[in-house]
Tab-separated table of N, CA and C in Angstrom:
chain	number	residue	atom	x	y	z
A	1	MET	N	-11.071	-7.825	-11.087
A	1	MET	CA	-10.087	-7.439	-12.214
A	1	MET	C	-9.030	-6.487	-11.764
A	2	ILE	N	-7.817	-6.665	-12.385
A	2	ILE	CA	-6.843	-5.804	-12.026
A	2	ILE	C	-6.280	-5.356	-13.338
A	3	ARG	N	-5.908	-3.963	-13.316
A	3	ARG	CA	-5.629	-3.359	-14.548
A	3	ARG	C	-4.666	-2.279	-13.969
A	4	SER	N	-3.964	-1.625	-15.102
A	4	SER	CA	-3.113	-0.468	-14.650
A	4	SER	C	-3.707	0.695	-14.230
A	5	LEU	N	-2.917	1.388	-13.316
A	5	LEU	CA	-3.417	2.615	-12.682
A	5	LEU	C	-3.358	3.722	-13.657
A	6	GLN	N	-4.590	4.554	-13.915
A	6	GLN	CA	-4.632	5.492	-14.820
A	6	GLN	C	-4.683	6.936	-14.256
A	7	PRO	N	-4.210	8.082	-14.655
A	7	PRO	CA	-4.312	9.407	-13.915
A	7	PRO	C	-5.849	9.515	-13.729
A	8	THR	N	-6.783	9.116	-14.389
A	8	THR	CA	-8.316	9.306	-13.917
A	8	THR	C	-8.755	8.706	-12.795
A	9	ASP	N	-7.782	7.707	-12.263
A	9	ASP	CA	-8.140	7.028	-11.108
A	9	ASP	C	-7.580	7.813	-9.953
A	10	HIS	N	-6.777	8.735	-9.881
A	10	HIS	CA	-6.261	9.355	-8.607
A	10	HIS	C	-7.079	9.581	-7.641
A	11	ALA	N	-8.309	10.282	-7.952
A	11	ALA	CA	-9.406	10.707	-6.978
A	11	ALA	C	-9.692	9.351	-6.012
A	12	SER	N	-10.142	8.396	-6.914
A	12	SER	CA	-10.687	7.106	-6.355
A	12	SER	C	-9.452	6.491	-5.503
A	13	LEU	N	-8.277	6.685	-6.133
A	13	LEU	CA	-7.110	6.215	-5.182
A	13	LEU	C	-6.991	6.673	-3.879
A	14	LEU	N	-7.195	8.156	-3.766
A	14	LEU	CA	-7.067	8.911	-2.677
A	14	LEU	C	-8.135	8.490	-1.588
A	15	GLU	N	-9.417	8.371	-2.158
A	15	GLU	CA	-10.370	7.850	-1.335
A	15	GLU	C	-10.109	6.544	-0.599
A	16	VAL	N	-9.756	5.495	-1.337
A	16	VAL	CA	-9.459	4.128	-0.829
A	16	VAL	C	-8.287	4.324	0.005
A	17	GLN	N	-7.370	5.074	-0.279
A	17	GLN	CA	-6.066	5.323	0.632
A	17	GLN	C	-6.571	5.970	1.954
A	18	ARG	N	-7.347	6.797	1.866
A	18	ARG	CA	-7.754	7.544	3.278
A	18	ARG	C	-8.518	6.487	4.037
A	19	ARG	N	-9.277	5.509	3.659
A	19	ARG	CA	-9.949	4.571	4.486
A	19	ARG	C	-8.847	3.587	4.867
A	20	ALA	N	-8.051	3.104	3.955
A	20	ALA	CA	-7.176	2.066	4.368
A	20	ALA	C	-6.237	2.432	5.405
A	21	TYR	N	-5.694	3.663	5.226
A	21	TYR	CA	-4.706	4.291	6.136
A	21	TYR	C	-5.243	4.764	7.359
A	22	GLN	N	-6.583	4.995	7.529
A	22	GLN	CA	-7.210	5.244	8.931
A	22	GLN	C	-7.151	3.958	9.734
A	23	VAL	N	-7.225	2.771	9.038
A	23	VAL	CA	-7.145	1.561	9.740
A	23	VAL	C	-5.611	1.411	10.080
A	24	GLU	N	-4.709	1.594	9.337
A	24	GLU	CA	-3.318	1.427	9.650
A	24	GLU	C	-2.959	2.355	10.936
A	25	ALA	N	-3.335	3.428	10.693
A	25	ALA	CA	-2.997	4.516	11.639
A	25	ALA	C	-3.458	4.012	13.147
A	26	ARG	N	-4.724	3.403	13.171
A	26	ARG	CA	-5.207	2.872	14.394
A	26	ARG	C	-4.301	1.766	14.869
A	27	LEU	N	-3.794	0.792	13.909
A	27	LEU	CA	-2.931	-0.275	14.185
A	27	LEU	C	-1.611	0.200	14.784
A	28	LEU	N	-1.180	1.293	14.250
A	28	LEU	CA	0.254	1.970	14.598
A	28	LEU	C	0.090	2.769	15.869
A	29	GLY	N	-1.066	3.107	16.346
A	29	GLY	CA	-1.445	3.811	17.523
A	29	GLY	C	-1.246	5.417	17.336
A	30	THR	N	-1.473	5.955	16.198
A	30	THR	CA	-1.043	7.361	15.891
A	30	THR	C	-2.248	7.991	15.298
A	31	THR	N	-2.617	9.190	15.452
A	31	THR	CA	-3.602	9.951	14.728
A	31	THR	C	-3.128	10.830	13.570
A	32	ASP	N	-1.773	11.066	13.744
A	32	ASP	CA	-1.044	11.881	12.792
A	32	ASP	C	-0.164	10.900	11.833
A	33	PHE	N	-0.804	10.398	10.931
A	33	PHE	CA	-0.068	9.374	10.093
A	33	PHE	C	0.145	10.221	8.742
A	34	PRO	N	1.389	10.199	8.329
A	34	PRO	CA	1.806	11.040	7.209
A	34	PRO	C	0.852	10.666	5.826
A	35	PRO	N	0.707	9.396	5.580
A	35	PRO	CA	0.087	9.049	4.280
A	35	PRO	C	-1.425	9.802	4.326
A	36	LEU	N	-2.043	9.838	5.547
A	36	LEU	CA	-3.320	10.564	5.542
A	36	LEU	C	-3.305	12.081	5.443
A	37	ARG	N	-2.155	12.723	5.312
A	37	ARG	CA	-2.002	14.138	4.992
A	37	ARG	C	-2.030	14.298	3.334
A	38	GLU	N	-1.770	13.189	2.671
A	38	GLU	CA	-1.832	13.178	1.098
A	38	GLU	C	-2.977	13.918	0.519
A	39	THR	N	-2.849	14.910	-0.279
A	39	THR	CA	-4.043	15.465	-1.217
A	39	THR	C	-3.975	14.923	-2.599
A	40	ILE	N	-4.933	15.354	-3.229
A	40	ILE	CA	-5.289	14.922	-4.531
A	40	ILE	C	-4.040	15.573	-5.592
A	41	ASP	N	-3.650	16.822	-5.021
A	41	ASP	CA	-2.510	17.422	-5.783
A	41	ASP	C	-1.271	16.708	-5.348
A	42	ASP	N	-0.818	16.118	-4.378
A	42	ASP	CA	0.112	15.256	-4.014
A	42	ASP	C	0.195	14.121	-4.898
A	43	ILE	N	-0.986	13.432	-5.092
A	43	ILE	CA	-1.043	12.183	-5.902
A	43	ILE	C	-0.833	12.595	-7.370
A	44	ASN	N	-1.461	13.790	-7.851
A	44	ASN	CA	-1.332	14.227	-9.283
A	44	ASN	C	0.021	14.597	-9.457
A	45	THR	N	0.854	15.088	-8.552
A	45	THR	CA	2.290	15.501	-8.571
A	45	THR	C	3.059	14.227	-8.804
A	46	GLU	N	2.906	13.300	-7.982
A	46	GLU	CA	3.540	11.998	-7.910
A	46	GLU	C	3.240	11.132	-9.166
A	47	VAL	N	2.043	11.224	-9.772
A	47	VAL	CA	1.839	10.441	-10.859
A	47	VAL	C	2.127	9.007	-10.595
A	48	PRO	N	1.617	8.401	-9.641
A	48	PRO	CA	2.073	6.847	-9.272
A	48	PRO	C	1.858	5.940	-10.393
A	49	THR	N	2.649	5.145	-10.466
A	49	THR	CA	2.644	3.908	-11.287
A	49	THR	C	2.286	2.611	-10.691
A	50	GLY	N	1.318	1.804	-11.141
A	50	GLY	CA	0.932	0.730	-10.455
A	50	GLY	C	-0.477	0.164	-11.075
A	51	PHE	N	-1.099	-0.749	-10.015
A	51	PHE	CA	-2.298	-1.275	-10.586
A	51	PHE	C	-3.476	-1.257	-9.499
A	52	VAL	N	-4.652	-1.503	-10.177
A	52	VAL	CA	-5.852	-1.258	-9.166
A	52	VAL	C	-6.624	-2.532	-9.343
A	53	TYR	N	-7.361	-2.883	-8.314
A	53	TYR	CA	-8.246	-3.960	-8.207
A	53	TYR	C	-9.692	-3.359	-8.324
A	54	ILE	N	-10.411	-3.804	-9.382
A	54	ILE	CA	-11.679	-3.283	-9.492
A	54	ILE	C	-12.863	-4.281	-9.326
A	55	ILE	N	-13.786	-3.985	-8.540
A	55	ILE	CA	-15.082	-4.790	-8.421
A	55	ILE	C	-16.313	-3.805	-8.704
A	56	ASP	N	-17.180	-4.348	-9.478
A	56	ASP	CA	-18.226	-3.513	-9.814
A	56	ASP	C	-17.996	-1.976	-10.333
A	57	ASP	N	-16.821	-1.919	-11.290
A	57	ASP	CA	-16.387	-0.636	-11.567
A	57	ASP	C	-15.937	0.385	-10.628
A	58	ASP	N	-15.687	-0.113	-9.370
A	58	ASP	CA	-14.874	0.626	-8.370
A	58	ASP	C	-13.698	0.128	-7.943
A	59	ILE	N	-12.919	1.192	-7.773
A	59	ILE	CA	-11.595	0.720	-7.244
A	59	ILE	C	-11.612	0.331	-5.889
A	60	VAL	N	-11.066	-0.770	-5.307
A	60	VAL	CA	-11.208	-1.221	-4.116
A	60	VAL	C	-9.962	-1.534	-3.583
A	61	GLY	N	-8.891	-1.644	-4.317
A	61	GLY	CA	-7.592	-1.803	-3.944
A	61	GLY	C	-6.664	-1.449	-4.789
A	62	ALA	N	-5.353	-0.995	-4.426
A	62	ALA	CA	-4.229	-0.513	-5.366
A	62	ALA	C	-2.887	-0.794	-4.788
A	63	VAL	N	-1.924	-0.938	-5.846
A	63	VAL	CA	-0.551	-1.181	-5.200
A	63	VAL	C	0.346	-0.187	-6.410
A	64	THR	N	1.152	0.627	-5.882
A	64	THR	CA	1.931	1.528	-6.427
A	64	THR	C	3.439	1.194	-6.223
A	65	ILE	N	4.188	1.332	-7.245
A	65	ILE	CA	5.595	0.934	-7.417
A	65	ILE	C	6.385	2.137	-8.038
A	66	ALA	N	7.609	2.359	-7.248
A	66	ALA	CA	8.516	3.334	-7.761
A	66	ALA	C	9.914	2.769	-7.471
A	67	ASP	N	10.648	2.878	-8.507
A	67	ASP	CA	12.269	2.416	-8.376
A	67	ASP	C	12.339	1.079	-7.762
A	68	GLY	N	11.477	0.249	-7.938
A	68	GLY	CA	11.518	-1.318	-7.476
A	68	GLY	C	11.203	-1.329	-5.922
A	69	THR	N	10.198	-0.266	-5.593
A	69	THR	CA	9.766	-0.312	-4.081
A	69	THR	C	8.349	-0.206	-4.145
A	70	ILE	N	7.611	-0.911	-3.586
A	70	ILE	CA	6.166	-0.835	-3.393
A	70	ILE	C	6.006	0.345	-2.419
A	71	THR	N	5.224	1.565	-3.005
A	71	THR	CA	5.090	2.778	-2.377
A	71	THR	C	3.838	2.691	-1.463
A	72	ARG	N	2.847	1.989	-1.923
A	72	ARG	CA	1.562	1.802	-1.257
A	72	ARG	C	0.896	0.481	-1.679
A	73	LEU	N	0.287	-0.209	-0.841
A	73	LEU	CA	-0.450	-1.200	-0.980
A	73	LEU	C	-1.740	-0.983	-0.100
A	74	ILE	N	-2.875	-0.752	-0.631
A	74	ILE	CA	-4.080	-0.465	0.022
A	74	ILE	C	-5.120	-1.280	-0.292
A	75	VAL	N	-6.235	-1.429	0.591
A	75	VAL	CA	-7.317	-2.120	0.053
A	75	VAL	C	-8.417	-1.353	1.080
A	76	ASP	N	-9.483	-0.979	0.300
A	76	ASP	CA	-10.694	-0.675	1.238
A	76	ASP	C	-11.141	-1.530	2.185
A	77	PRO	N	-11.321	-1.089	3.460
A	77	PRO	CA	-11.517	-1.988	4.624
A	77	PRO	C	-12.844	-2.807	4.480
A	78	ALA	N	-13.810	-2.446	3.495
A	78	ALA	CA	-14.944	-3.126	3.318
A	78	ALA	C	-14.644	-4.316	2.516
A	79	TYR	N	-13.546	-4.488	2.014
A	79	TYR	CA	-13.127	-5.614	1.370
A	79	TYR	C	-11.808	-6.226	1.805
A	80	PHE	N	-11.684	-6.134	3.170
A	80	PHE	CA	-10.497	-6.745	3.724
A	80	PHE	C	-10.873	-8.325	3.821
A	81	ARG	N	-9.761	-9.108	3.860
A	81	ARG	CA	-9.857	-10.392	4.075
A	81	ARG	C	-10.433	-11.111	2.838
A	82	GLN	N	-10.324	-10.731	1.606
A	82	GLN	CA	-10.891	-11.175	0.378
A	82	GLN	C	-9.829	-11.568	-0.453
A	83	GLY	N	-8.609	-11.543	-0.103
A	83	GLY	CA	-7.425	-11.945	-1.043
A	83	GLY	C	-7.159	-10.823	-2.032
A	84	ILE	N	-7.546	-9.567	-1.861
A	84	ILE	CA	-7.196	-8.546	-2.940
A	84	ILE	C	-5.680	-8.147	-2.739
A	85	ALA	N	-5.169	-7.916	-1.565
A	85	ALA	CA	-3.864	-7.601	-1.423
A	85	ALA	C	-2.995	-8.675	-1.902
A	86	GLN	N	-3.233	-9.961	-1.678
A	86	GLN	CA	-2.469	-10.953	-2.137
A	86	GLN	C	-2.450	-10.915	-3.647
A	87	SER	N	-3.730	-10.841	-4.313
A	87	SER	CA	-3.915	-10.909	-5.719
A	87	SER	C	-3.018	-9.565	-6.428
A	88	LEU	N	-3.030	-8.500	-5.794
A	88	LEU	CA	-2.273	-7.260	-6.178
A	88	LEU	C	-0.771	-7.638	-6.187
A	89	LEU	N	-0.235	-8.233	-5.129
A	89	LEU	CA	1.206	-8.515	-4.979
A	89	LEU	C	1.563	-9.654	-6.039
A	90	ARG	N	0.686	-10.662	-6.189
A	90	ARG	CA	1.114	-11.606	-7.066
A	90	ARG	C	1.296	-10.862	-8.535
A	91	TYR	N	0.189	-10.069	-8.858
A	91	TYR	CA	0.167	-9.271	-10.186
A	91	TYR	C	1.479	-8.457	-10.172
A	92	VAL	N	1.827	-7.648	-9.177
A	92	VAL	CA	2.989	-6.989	-9.160
A	92	VAL	C	4.388	-7.756	-9.529
A	93	PHE	N	4.451	-8.918	-9.005
A	93	PHE	CA	5.517	-9.692	-9.153
A	93	PHE	C	5.602	-10.425	-10.557
A	94	GLU	N	4.472	-10.391	-10.969
A	94	GLU	CA	4.404	-10.921	-12.543
A	94	GLU	C	4.692	-9.910	-13.654
A	95	HIS	N	4.404	-8.505	-13.146
A	95	HIS	CA	4.592	-7.491	-13.997
A	95	HIS	C	5.618	-6.327	-13.866
A	96	SER	N	6.375	-6.595	-12.616
A	96	SER	CA	7.293	-5.455	-12.291
A	96	SER	C	8.483	-6.265	-11.507
A	97	LEU	N	9.398	-5.354	-11.188
A	97	LEU	CA	10.620	-5.872	-10.586
A	97	LEU	C	10.636	-5.418	-9.019
A	98	ALA	N	9.466	-5.051	-8.525
A	98	ALA	CA	9.336	-4.767	-7.142
A	98	ALA	C	9.995	-5.735	-6.100
A	99	LYS	N	10.834	-4.966	-5.032
A	99	LYS	CA	11.539	-6.037	-4.300
A	99	LYS	C	11.677	-5.397	-2.937
A	100	HIS	N	11.225	-4.218	-2.755
A	100	HIS	CA	11.475	-3.440	-1.610
A	100	HIS	C	10.019	-2.895	-0.993
A	101	VAL	N	9.690	-2.746	0.249
A	101	VAL	CA	8.558	-2.340	0.908
A	101	VAL	C	8.912	-1.833	2.174
A	102	MET	N	8.178	-0.815	2.764
A	102	MET	CA	8.203	-0.580	4.101
A	102	MET	C	6.743	-0.383	4.788
A	103	THR	N	6.559	-0.636	6.019
A	103	THR	CA	5.351	-0.523	6.751
A	103	THR	C	5.687	-0.140	8.247
A	104	GLY	N	4.707	-0.030	8.872
A	104	GLY	CA	4.845	0.204	10.359
A	104	GLY	C	5.064	-1.148	11.140
A	105	ALA	N	5.956	-0.977	12.129
A	105	ALA	CA	6.359	-2.192	12.955
A	105	ALA	C	5.052	-2.852	13.677
A	106	ARG	N	4.091	-2.027	13.827
A	106	ARG	CA	2.847	-2.542	14.592
A	106	ARG	C	1.741	-3.101	13.610
A	107	ASN	N	2.040	-2.880	12.484
A	107	ASN	CA	0.962	-3.334	11.222
A	107	ASN	C	1.183	-4.844	11.127
A	108	LEU	N	0.896	-5.718	12.037
A	108	LEU	CA	1.227	-7.143	11.844
A	108	LEU	C	0.507	-7.685	10.608
A	109	PRO	N	-0.591	-7.402	10.235
A	109	PRO	CA	-1.355	-7.864	9.229
A	109	PRO	C	-0.427	-7.601	7.777
A	110	ALA	N	0.138	-6.543	7.648
A	110	ALA	CA	0.856	-6.265	6.457
A	110	ALA	C	2.350	-6.957	6.728
A	111	LEU	N	2.944	-7.169	7.810
A	111	LEU	CA	4.172	-7.953	7.972
A	111	LEU	C	4.164	-9.101	7.644
A	112	THR	N	2.848	-9.870	8.006
A	112	THR	CA	2.497	-11.141	7.871
A	112	THR	C	2.301	-11.502	6.221
A	113	LEU	N	1.552	-10.578	5.681
A	113	LEU	CA	1.222	-10.737	4.191
A	113	LEU	C	2.850	-10.652	3.449
A	114	TYR	N	3.518	-9.632	3.962
A	114	TYR	CA	4.811	-9.592	3.192
A	114	TYR	C	5.727	-10.725	3.462
A	115	GLY	N	5.654	-11.388	4.699
A	115	GLY	CA	6.470	-12.479	4.768
A	115	GLY	C	6.028	-13.604	4.061
A	116	ARG	N	4.701	-13.781	3.813
A	116	ARG	CA	4.297	-14.901	2.931
A	116	ARG	C	4.795	-14.653	1.460
A	117	PHE	N	4.986	-13.504	1.023
A	117	PHE	CA	5.607	-13.408	-0.152
A	117	PHE	C	7.063	-13.165	-0.434
A	118	GLY	N	7.664	-13.534	0.770
A	118	GLY	CA	9.270	-13.743	0.813
A	118	GLY	C	9.869	-12.462	1.057
A	119	PHE	N	9.337	-11.620	1.659
A	119	PHE	CA	9.903	-10.407	2.292
A	119	PHE	C	10.630	-10.610	3.500
A	120	THR	N	11.801	-10.267	3.832
A	120	THR	CA	12.341	-10.307	5.152
A	120	THR	C	12.953	-8.910	5.573
A	121	GLU	N	12.873	-8.580	6.733
A	121	GLU	CA	13.321	-7.484	7.616
A	121	GLU	C	14.811	-7.129	7.076
A	122	VAL	N	15.118	-5.998	6.808
A	122	VAL	CA	16.355	-5.462	6.607
A	122	VAL	C	16.981	-4.400	7.672
A	123	ARG	N	16.006	-3.655	7.908
A	123	ARG	CA	16.240	-2.694	8.989
A	123	ARG	C	14.801	-2.168	9.635
A	124	ARG	N	15.111	-1.252	10.674
A	124	ARG	CA	14.162	-0.465	11.275
A	124	ARG	C	14.572	1.038	11.665
A	125	GLU	N	13.479	1.859	11.413
A	125	GLU	CA	14.007	3.307	11.867
A	125	GLU	C	12.668	3.893	12.272
A	126	TRP	N	12.880	5.021	13.029
A	126	TRP	CA	11.778	5.848	13.531
A	126	TRP	C	11.554	7.059	12.482
A	127	HIS	N	10.325	7.280	12.177
A	127	HIS	CA	10.034	8.567	11.468
A	127	HIS	C	8.722	9.134	12.009
A	128	GLU	N	8.877	10.257	12.500
A	128	GLU	CA	7.517	11.050	13.140
A	128	GLU	C	6.891	10.040	14.080
A	129	GLU	N	7.714	9.497	15.059
A	129	GLU	CA	7.148	8.735	16.235
A	129	GLU	C	6.612	7.479	15.805
A	130	ILE	N	6.753	6.895	14.587
A	130	ILE	CA	6.241	5.843	14.052
A	130	ILE	C	7.527	4.868	13.722
A	131	GLU	N	7.719	3.680	14.324
A	131	GLU	CA	8.577	2.739	13.907
A	131	GLU	C	8.264	1.969	12.510
A	132	LEU	N	9.248	2.237	11.653
A	132	LEU	CA	9.099	1.611	10.442
A	132	LEU	C	9.948	0.319	10.196
A	133	VAL	N	9.517	-0.567	9.399
A	133	VAL	CA	10.357	-1.757	9.035
A	133	VAL	C	10.424	-1.732	7.541
A	134	PHE	N	11.618	-1.935	7.247
A	134	PHE	CA	12.069	-2.052	5.765
A	134	PHE	C	12.339	-3.517	5.457
A	135	LEU	N	11.763	-3.871	4.167
A	135	LEU	CA	11.657	-5.303	3.941
A	135	LEU	C	12.190	-5.451	2.505
A	136	THR	N	12.903	-6.548	2.322
A	136	THR	CA	13.339	-6.699	0.840
A	136	THR	C	12.884	-8.184	0.483
A	137	ARG	N	12.699	-8.559	-0.823
A	137	ARG	CA	12.392	-9.704	-1.180
A	137	ARG	C	13.568	-10.232	-1.973
A	138	PHE	N	14.298	-11.254	-1.594
A	138	PHE	CA	15.545	-11.514	-2.352
A	138	PHE	C	15.170	-12.727	-3.389
């Protein structure tokens, strides 16, 4: 089931985010990955808008959006390859105007997924020793 992200979900969001971004950090070959530094206070201050994917009353995936940009798309690694990220993206495109996203250049699974949804690379830049790819969905 997919539903809107609520403030009461922030702690669960952070837990899933940490597990998911540990995998991404390994893909990118870094141990100092900025999203892994986020705290519950950071998320509470951000007050993200988006959607969560629920299985058995647990949040196992989430997507957040700000100003037309997907700011996070995360899935608990225990639920990888079950179509959760695809379901969240489809839901986003049905319920919002998100058309931008960025990810690490070495995160081939994410780049492949975004490509399937019509995103194309518009630029690259380096940030804290990580090459980022910026994509837009036209």
